[in-house]
Amino acid sequence: MREHLDRVERHNADALERACEMLLGPVTSGGLVYAGGSGHSLALVLEGFFRAGGLACVHPLYTPEISPLHGAWPATEAERRSGVAAPVMEAAAPRPGDIVVIFSNSGANPYPVELATTARSYGLPVIAFVSGPSMAAAPARAAVKLGEVADLVIDTLVPPGDVSYPEAAPRTAALSSLACVYLWNLLLTRMADRADLPLWVSANVPGGDERNIELLERYSVRIPALRRSAAG
């Protein structure tokens, strides 16, 4: 697993620089970063949303039916069903100057593909975190695959099937979440070296609540999940 992380960092050096450039404009000019995924890729959406050190301008794209926590097999069926993603993207009310990041291991199911195509229909650029090898091997369940409609692909290089151990006959130690979290944080560090970012602070350090309240007030106007009450 350590070797894989070193490999994906080297492989994506240029892509991470391009992603940094693509994200800095929206982030520093008051735009939003829409983060989407389904199934276990929702773990990456949560990784990017409302956590210490993370961007406060992240808008999670979510509907309960694509989460395994609301039904494991129904979630699998939902991400394979056309027509689920477009209403999610539309409800988020994107604007010019925003950007979309989509996480998907195979990039073959309609949900991530249609998130991307709907985002593109709004004129928004799309960055995809997806495995090239998995995408090539996966059966196409949409007209195209995610890598074909994204403006930029960051390749996690995860082998088909996701698992990595034991090497001779892999059956455990999935790599997709680990690789995406690592690459996402590499991207954040590049951005932080170039600009003053709206970053959440841990609520368990002095001044954390005060800083976070200011960010909540700034971004909750457009991000419902940041509102401090249901009525807010």
PDB file of N, CA and C in Angstrom, residues 81-140:
ATOM      1  N   ARG A  81     -28.459   3.119 -12.134  1.00  0.00           N
ATOM      2  CA  ARG A  81     -29.699   3.517 -12.777  1.00  0.00           C
ATOM      3  C   ARG A  81     -29.593   4.926 -13.348  1.00  0.00           C
ATOM      4  N   SER A  82     -29.891   5.065 -14.598  1.00  0.00           N
ATOM      5  CA  SER A  82     -29.861   6.379 -15.226  1.00  0.00           C
ATOM      6  C   SER A  82     -30.954   7.276 -14.650  1.00  0.00           C
ATOM      7  N   GLY A  83     -30.663   8.556 -14.555  1.00  0.00           N
ATOM      8  CA  GLY A  83     -31.656   9.522 -14.116  1.00  0.00           C
ATOM      9  C   GLY A  83     -31.574   9.923 -12.662  1.00  0.00           C
ATOM     10  N   VAL A  84     -30.692   9.293 -11.882  1.00  0.00           N
ATOM     11  CA  VAL A  84     -30.579   9.625 -10.455  1.00  0.00           C
ATOM     12  C   VAL A  84     -29.727  10.873 -10.242  1.00  0.00           C
ATOM     13  N   ALA A  85     -28.687  11.041 -11.034  1.00  0.00           N
ATOM     14  CA  ALA A  85     -27.696  12.080 -10.772  1.00  0.00           C
ATOM     15  C   ALA A  85     -28.150  13.477 -11.146  1.00  0.00           C
ATOM     16  N   ALA A  86     -28.816  13.620 -12.268  1.00  0.00           N
ATOM     17  CA  ALA A  86     -29.146  14.966 -12.753  1.00  0.00           C
ATOM     18  C   ALA A  86     -29.940  15.784 -11.732  1.00  0.00           C
ATOM     19  N   PRO A  87     -30.974  15.220 -11.083  1.00  0.00           N
ATOM     20  CA  PRO A  87     -31.697  16.016 -10.076  1.00  0.00           C
ATOM     21  C   PRO A  87     -30.822  16.435  -8.895  1.00  0.00           C
ATOM     22  N   VAL A  88     -29.834  15.603  -8.546  1.00  0.00           N
ATOM     23  CA  VAL A  88     -28.931  15.951  -7.442  1.00  0.00           C
ATOM     24  C   VAL A  88     -28.103  17.175  -7.815  1.00  0.00           C
ATOM     25  N   MET A  89     -27.573  17.160  -9.036  1.00  0.00           N
ATOM     26  CA  MET A  89     -26.777  18.290  -9.493  1.00  0.00           C
ATOM     27  C   MET A  89     -27.634  19.534  -9.644  1.00  0.00           C
ATOM     28  N   GLU A  90     -28.830  19.373 -10.178  1.00  0.00           N
ATOM     29  CA  GLU A  90     -29.719  20.514 -10.375  1.00  0.00           C
ATOM     30  C   GLU A  90     -30.142  21.142  -9.047  1.00  0.00           C
ATOM     31  N   ALA A  91     -30.408  20.294  -8.031  1.00  0.00           N
ATOM     32  CA  ALA A  91     -30.828  20.806  -6.722  1.00  0.00           C
ATOM     33  C   ALA A  91     -29.725  21.611  -6.046  1.00  0.00           C
ATOM     34  N   ALA A  92     -28.482  21.339  -6.412  1.00  0.00           N
ATOM     35  CA  ALA A  92     -27.360  22.061  -5.814  1.00  0.00           C
ATOM     36  C   ALA A  92     -27.244  23.487  -6.346  1.00  0.00           C
ATOM     37  N   ALA A  93     -27.953  23.793  -7.422  1.00  0.00           N
ATOM     38  CA  ALA A  93     -28.006  25.147  -7.984  1.00  0.00           C
ATOM     39  C   ALA A  93     -26.620  25.720  -8.277  1.00  0.00           C
ATOM     40  N   PRO A  94     -25.841  25.038  -9.106  1.00  0.00           N
ATOM     41  CA  PRO A  94     -24.499  25.547  -9.414  1.00  0.00           C
ATOM     42  C   PRO A  94     -24.554  26.838 -10.220  1.00  0.00           C
ATOM     43  N   ARG A  95     -23.469  27.593 -10.106  1.00  0.00           N
ATOM     44  CA  ARG A  95     -23.370  28.871 -10.804  1.00  0.00           C
ATOM     45  C   ARG A  95     -22.076  28.918 -11.605  1.00  0.00           C
ATOM     46  N   PRO A  96     -22.001  29.784 -12.583  1.00  0.00           N
ATOM     47  CA  PRO A  96     -20.716  29.980 -13.273  1.00  0.00           C
ATOM     48  C   PRO A  96     -19.633  30.347 -12.265  1.00  0.00           C
ATOM     49  N   GLY A  97     -18.462  29.787 -12.435  1.00  0.00           N
ATOM     50  CA  GLY A  97     -17.375  30.027 -11.490  1.00  0.00           C
ATOM     51  C   GLY A  97     -17.219  28.940 -10.459  1.00  0.00           C
ATOM     52  N   ASP A  98     -18.165  27.993 -10.397  1.00  0.00           N
ATOM     53  CA  ASP A  98     -18.033  26.829  -9.525  1.00  0.00           C
ATOM     54  C   ASP A  98     -17.277  25.722 -10.265  1.00  0.00           C
ATOM     55  N   ILE A  99     -16.963  24.645  -9.564  1.00  0.00           N
ATOM     56  CA  ILE A  99     -16.238  23.518 -10.150  1.00  0.00           C
ATOM     57  C   ILE A  99     -16.721  22.237  -9.485  1.00  0.00           C
ATOM     58  N   VAL A 100     -16.588  21.120 -10.188  1.00  0.00           N
ATOM     59  CA  VAL A 100     -17.090  19.833  -9.701  1.00  0.00           C
ATOM     60  C   VAL A 100     -15.944  18.823  -9.616  1.00  0.00           C
ATOM     61  N   VAL A 101     -15.901  18.086  -8.505  1.00  0.00           N
ATOM     62  CA  VAL A 101     -14.937  16.990  -8.317  1.00  0.00           C
ATOM     63  C   VAL A 101     -15.740  15.722  -8.074  1.00  0.00           C
ATOM     64  N   ILE A 102     -15.469  14.691  -8.862  1.00  0.00           N
ATOM     65  CA  ILE A 102     -16.219  13.441  -8.756  1.00  0.00           C
ATOM     66  C   ILE A 102     -15.261  12.303  -8.437  1.00  0.00           C
ATOM     67  N   PHE A 103     -15.625  11.518  -7.435  1.00  0.00           N
ATOM     68  CA  PHE A 103     -14.838  10.366  -7.028  1.00  0.00           C
ATOM     69  C   PHE A 103     -15.549   9.088  -7.475  1.00  0.00           C
ATOM     70  N   SER A 104     -14.824   8.208  -8.140  1.00  0.00           N
ATOM     71  CA  SER A 104     -15.399   6.934  -8.587  1.00  0.00           C
ATOM     72  C   SER A 104     -14.260   5.978  -8.876  1.00  0.00           C
ATOM     73  N   ASN A 105     -14.372   4.749  -8.395  1.00  0.00           N
ATOM     74  CA  ASN A 105     -13.306   3.799  -8.677  1.00  0.00           C
ATOM     75  C   ASN A 105     -13.335   3.342 -10.126  1.00  0.00           C
ATOM     76  N   SER A 106     -14.496   2.902 -10.609  1.00  0.00           N
ATOM     77  CA  SER A 106     -14.570   2.357 -11.967  1.00  0.00           C
ATOM     78  C   SER A 106     -14.953   3.388 -13.011  1.00  0.00           C
ATOM     79  N   GLY A 107     -15.674   4.442 -12.613  1.00  0.00           N
ATOM     80  CA  GLY A 107     -16.103   5.451 -13.568  1.00  0.00           C
ATOM     81  C   GLY A 107     -17.047   4.935 -14.627  1.00  0.00           C
ATOM     82  N   ALA A 108     -17.717   3.801 -14.353  1.00  0.00           N
ATOM     83  CA  ALA A 108     -18.527   3.149 -15.377  1.00  0.00           C
ATOM     84  C   ALA A 108     -20.025   3.226 -15.124  1.00  0.00           C
ATOM     85  N   ASN A 109     -20.431   3.572 -13.901  1.00  0.00           N
ATOM     86  CA  ASN A 109     -21.855   3.584 -13.580  1.00  0.00           C
ATOM     87  C   ASN A 109     -22.505   4.899 -13.992  1.00  0.00           C
ATOM     88  N   PRO A 110     -23.787   4.883 -14.294  1.00  0.00           N
ATOM     89  CA  PRO A 110     -24.461   6.107 -14.713  1.00  0.00           C
ATOM     90  C   PRO A 110     -24.373   7.253 -13.703  1.00  0.00           C
ATOM     91  N   TYR A 111     -24.415   6.965 -12.401  1.00  0.00           N
ATOM     92  CA  TYR A 111     -24.468   8.066 -11.440  1.00  0.00           C
ATOM     93  C   TYR A 111     -23.271   9.019 -11.569  1.00  0.00           C
ATOM     94  N   PRO A 112     -22.013   8.557 -11.448  1.00  0.00           N
ATOM     95  CA  PRO A 112     -20.913   9.514 -11.581  1.00  0.00           C
ATOM     96  C   PRO A 112     -20.806  10.104 -12.981  1.00  0.00           C
ATOM     97  N   VAL A 113     -21.101   9.295 -13.997  1.00  0.00           N
ATOM     98  CA  VAL A 113     -21.035   9.799 -15.371  1.00  0.00           C
ATOM     99  C   VAL A 113     -22.054  10.914 -15.583  1.00  0.00           C
ATOM    100  N   GLU A 114     -23.274  10.709 -15.106  1.00  0.00           N
ATOM    101  CA  GLU A 114     -24.322  11.714 -15.309  1.00  0.00           C
ATOM    102  C   GLU A 114     -24.140  12.933 -14.410  1.00  0.00           C
ATOM    103  N   LEU A 115     -23.491  12.762 -13.254  1.00  0.00           N
ATOM    104  CA  LEU A 115     -23.098  13.953 -12.494  1.00  0.00           C
ATOM    105  C   LEU A 115     -22.188  14.825 -13.351  1.00  0.00           C
ATOM    106  N   ALA A 116     -21.217  14.169 -13.997  1.00  0.00           N
ATOM    107  CA  ALA A 116     -20.261  14.915 -14.815  1.00  0.00           C
ATOM    108  C   ALA A 116     -20.920  15.570 -16.014  1.00  0.00           C
ATOM    109  N   THR A 117     -21.767  14.821 -16.718  1.00  0.00           N
ATOM    110  CA  THR A 117     -22.393  15.397 -17.908  1.00  0.00           C
ATOM    111  C   THR A 117     -23.356  16.520 -17.549  1.00  0.00           C
ATOM    112  N   THR A 118     -24.049  16.391 -16.427  1.00  0.00           N
ATOM    113  CA  THR A 118     -24.937  17.470 -15.996  1.00  0.00           C
ATOM    114  C   THR A 118     -24.132  18.699 -15.606  1.00  0.00           C
ATOM    115  N   ALA A 119     -23.030  18.490 -14.893  1.00  0.00           N
ATOM    116  CA  ALA A 119     -22.156  19.610 -14.540  1.00  0.00           C
ATOM    117  C   ALA A 119     -21.641  20.316 -15.789  1.00  0.00           C
ATOM    118  N   ARG A 120     -21.232  19.536 -16.777  1.00  0.00           N
ATOM    119  CA  ARG A 120     -20.736  20.117 -18.023  1.00  0.00           C
ATOM    120  C   ARG A 120     -21.833  20.906 -18.739  1.00  0.00           C
ATOM    121  N   SER A 121     -23.084  20.448 -18.617  1.00  0.00           N
ATOM    122  CA  SER A 121     -24.188  21.173 -19.253  1.00  0.00           C
ATOM    123  C   SER A 121     -24.384  22.550 -18.624  1.00  0.00           C
ATOM    124  N   TYR A 122     -23.928  22.725 -17.370  1.00  0.00           N
ATOM    125  CA  TYR A 122     -23.960  24.021 -16.716  1.00  0.00           C
ATOM    126  C   TYR A 122     -22.712  24.851 -17.024  1.00  0.00           C
ATOM    127  N   GLY A 123     -21.809  24.283 -17.791  1.00  0.00           N
ATOM    128  CA  GLY A 123     -20.572  24.966 -18.109  1.00  0.00           C
ATOM    129  C   GLY A 123     -19.502  24.854 -17.042  1.00  0.00           C
ATOM    130  N   LEU A 124     -19.669  23.901 -16.117  1.00  0.00           N
ATOM    131  CA  LEU A 124     -18.714  23.753 -15.025  1.00  0.00           C
ATOM    132  C   LEU A 124     -17.614  22.762 -15.396  1.00  0.00           C
ATOM    133  N   PRO A 125     -16.363  23.051 -15.061  1.00  0.00           N
ATOM    134  CA  PRO A 125     -15.291  22.073 -15.267  1.00  0.00           C
ATOM    135  C   PRO A 125     -15.415  20.924 -14.279  1.00  0.00           C
ATOM    136  N   VAL A 126     -14.963  19.747 -14.700  1.00  0.00           N
ATOM    137  CA  VAL A 126     -15.075  18.533 -13.892  1.00  0.00           C
ATOM    138  C   VAL A 126     -13.702  17.896 -13.736  1.00  0.00           C
ATOM    139  N   ILE A 127     -13.331  17.641 -12.486  1.00  0.00           N
ATOM    140  CA  ILE A 127     -12.133  16.865 -12.166  1.00  0.00           C
ATOM    141  C   ILE A 127     -12.591  15.511 -11.651  1.00  0.00           C
ATOM    142  N   ALA A 128     -12.055  14.439 -12.209  1.00  0.00           N
ATOM    143  CA  ALA A 128     -12.428  13.086 -11.793  1.00  0.00           C
ATOM    144  C   ALA A 128     -11.259  12.392 -11.126  1.00  0.00           C
ATOM    145  N   PHE A 129     -11.501  11.863  -9.939  1.00  0.00           N
ATOM    146  CA  PHE A 129     -10.572  10.952  -9.276  1.00  0.00           C
ATOM    147  C   PHE A 129     -11.075   9.552  -9.590  1.00  0.00           C
ATOM    148  N   VAL A 130     -10.384   8.827 -10.450  1.00  0.00           N
ATOM    149  CA  VAL A 130     -10.886   7.540 -10.934  1.00  0.00           C
ATOM    150  C   VAL A 130      -9.694   6.650 -11.290  1.00  0.00           C
ATOM    151  N   SER A 131      -9.901   5.343 -11.219  1.00  0.00           N
ATOM    152  CA  SER A 131      -8.851   4.394 -11.578  1.00  0.00           C
ATOM    153  C   SER A 131      -8.895   4.096 -13.064  1.00  0.00           C
ATOM    154  N   GLY A 132      -7.825   4.410 -13.773  1.00  0.00           N
ATOM    155  CA  GLY A 132      -7.743   4.076 -15.189  1.00  0.00           C
ATOM    156  C   GLY A 132      -7.865   2.584 -15.451  1.00  0.00           C
ATOM    157  N   PRO A 133      -7.102   1.737 -14.729  1.00  0.00           N
ATOM    158  CA  PRO A 133      -7.212   0.291 -14.958  1.00  0.00           C
ATOM    159  C   PRO A 133      -8.609  -0.248 -14.647  1.00  0.00           C
ATOM    160  N   SER A 134      -9.220   0.211 -13.567  1.00  0.00           N
ATOM    161  CA  SER A 134     -10.566  -0.254 -13.225  1.00  0.00           C
ATOM    162  C   SER A 134     -11.586   0.230 -14.246  1.00  0.00           C
ATOM    163  N   MET A 135     -11.432   1.462 -14.694  1.00  0.00           N
ATOM    164  CA  MET A 135     -12.359   2.019 -15.667  1.00  0.00           C
ATOM    165  C   MET A 135     -12.278   1.253 -16.988  1.00  0.00           C
ATOM    166  N   ALA A 136     -11.073   0.885 -17.388  1.00  0.00           N
ATOM    167  CA  ALA A 136     -10.910   0.150 -18.642  1.00  0.00           C
ATOM    168  C   ALA A 136     -11.539  -1.237 -18.570  1.00  0.00           C
ATOM    169  N   ALA A 137     -11.484  -1.860 -17.385  1.00  0.00           N
ATOM    170  CA  ALA A 137     -11.965  -3.239 -17.246  1.00  0.00           C
ATOM    171  C   ALA A 137     -13.451  -3.321 -16.928  1.00  0.00           C
ATOM    172  N   ALA A 138     -14.026  -2.275 -16.374  1.00  0.00           N
ATOM    173  CA  ALA A 138     -15.419  -2.332 -15.919  1.00  0.00           C
ATOM    174  C   ALA A 138     -16.392  -2.330 -17.093  1.00  0.00           C
ATOM    175  N   PRO A 139     -17.494  -3.063 -16.948  1.00  0.00           N
ATOM    176  CA  PRO A 139     -18.522  -3.018 -18.001  1.00  0.00           C
ATOM    177  C   PRO A 139     -19.143  -1.635 -18.074  1.00  0.00           C
ATOM    178  N   ALA A 140     -19.343  -1.145 -19.279  1.00  0.00           N
ATOM    179  CA  ALA A 140     -19.927   0.182 -19.471  1.00  0.00           C
ATOM    180  C   ALA A 140     -21.421   0.132 -19.185  1.00  0.00           C
TER     181      ALA A 140
END
